XYZ file of C-alpha atoms in Angstrom:
101
model
C 122.908 103.540 66.805
C 121.260 100.715 68.754
C 117.837 99.867 67.841
C 115.463 97.674 69.299
C 112.313 96.373 67.421
C 109.178 95.830 69.522
C 106.647 93.972 67.823
C 104.586 91.111 66.137
C 102.907 90.282 63.127
C 104.106 90.536 59.213
C 104.621 94.107 59.441
C 107.253 93.699 62.350
C 108.941 90.664 60.207
C 109.118 92.598 57.111
C 110.550 95.562 59.222
C 113.340 93.501 60.501
C 114.316 92.379 57.130
C 114.446 95.791 55.647
C 116.389 96.887 58.755
C 118.727 94.000 58.604
C 119.493 94.537 54.679
C 120.202 98.241 55.788
C 122.445 98.314 58.690
C 122.565 94.749 60.492
C 124.831 95.999 62.900
C 122.578 98.631 64.459
C 119.640 95.932 65.478
C 120.378 95.159 69.111
C 117.248 92.939 69.369
C 113.647 92.229 68.965
C 110.587 91.921 71.496
C 107.948 90.194 70.852
C 105.251 87.809 72.455
C 103.641 84.250 71.896
C 100.889 84.948 69.546
C 101.358 81.500 67.788
C 97.270 80.858 68.397
C 96.705 83.749 66.053
C 96.371 82.930 62.571
C 98.380 85.977 61.770
C 100.967 85.112 63.929
C 104.532 85.484 62.427
C 106.438 84.400 65.478
C 108.124 81.291 64.242
C 109.418 83.595 60.925
C 110.540 85.918 63.481
C 112.569 83.627 65.528
C 114.401 82.173 62.377
C 115.227 85.640 61.110
C 116.621 86.411 64.467
C 118.596 82.925 65.024
C 119.870 83.661 60.817
C 121.009 87.092 61.423
C 122.214 86.917 65.040
C 119.828 89.052 66.419
C 118.332 87.982 69.913
C 114.920 87.723 70.086
C 113.184 88.060 73.461
C 109.465 86.643 73.723
C 107.805 88.674 76.571
C 105.515 87.048 79.083
C 103.573 90.513 79.808
C 103.930 94.102 79.593
C 106.267 94.216 82.415
C 108.722 91.209 81.067
C 108.911 93.178 77.761
C 109.460 96.841 79.653
C 112.371 95.070 81.535
C 113.992 93.641 78.559
C 114.100 97.082 76.948
C 115.917 98.073 80.426
C 118.198 95.278 80.019
C 119.137 95.621 76.122
C 119.398 99.566 76.741
C 118.708 100.852 73.175
C 119.013 104.462 71.740
C 115.747 103.751 69.935
C 112.824 101.498 70.137
C 110.425 101.050 66.624
C 107.262 99.509 67.770
C 105.157 97.460 65.092
C 102.066 95.820 65.931
C 102.287 95.685 69.364
C 99.412 95.034 71.890
C 100.961 96.150 75.430
C 100.916 100.132 76.300
C 104.513 100.872 77.048
C 104.826 102.894 80.560
C 106.201 106.128 81.085
C 109.121 105.109 83.112
C 110.338 102.562 80.263
C 109.507 105.185 77.452
C 111.793 107.979 79.764
C 114.735 105.274 79.139
C 115.449 105.365 75.818
C 117.507 108.356 74.601
C 115.972 108.991 71.407
C 112.858 107.519 72.448
C 109.847 105.033 70.206
C 108.636 105.570 67.025
C 105.652 103.446 66.064
């Protein structure tokens, strides 16, 4: 199963760490956004972990860009953690096993 993680902050970082430990090959990418001005940001840690694990990290500029990335990656399942933008119905319908968050 191809799993895409969509999120930010510490919860997203911890989930990525745990999933990589369970089945690194299932993780096809991470979609996040630049929240570096937020004191709770884990953007640098997410980018570093993605680089170490060989997981593509996509930094979305806005909602449309995030949804375009989902379409390009074509995951079977999306896990959503600490996400700030609504996900549109068209995007939701493109992912066979849906979104969990």
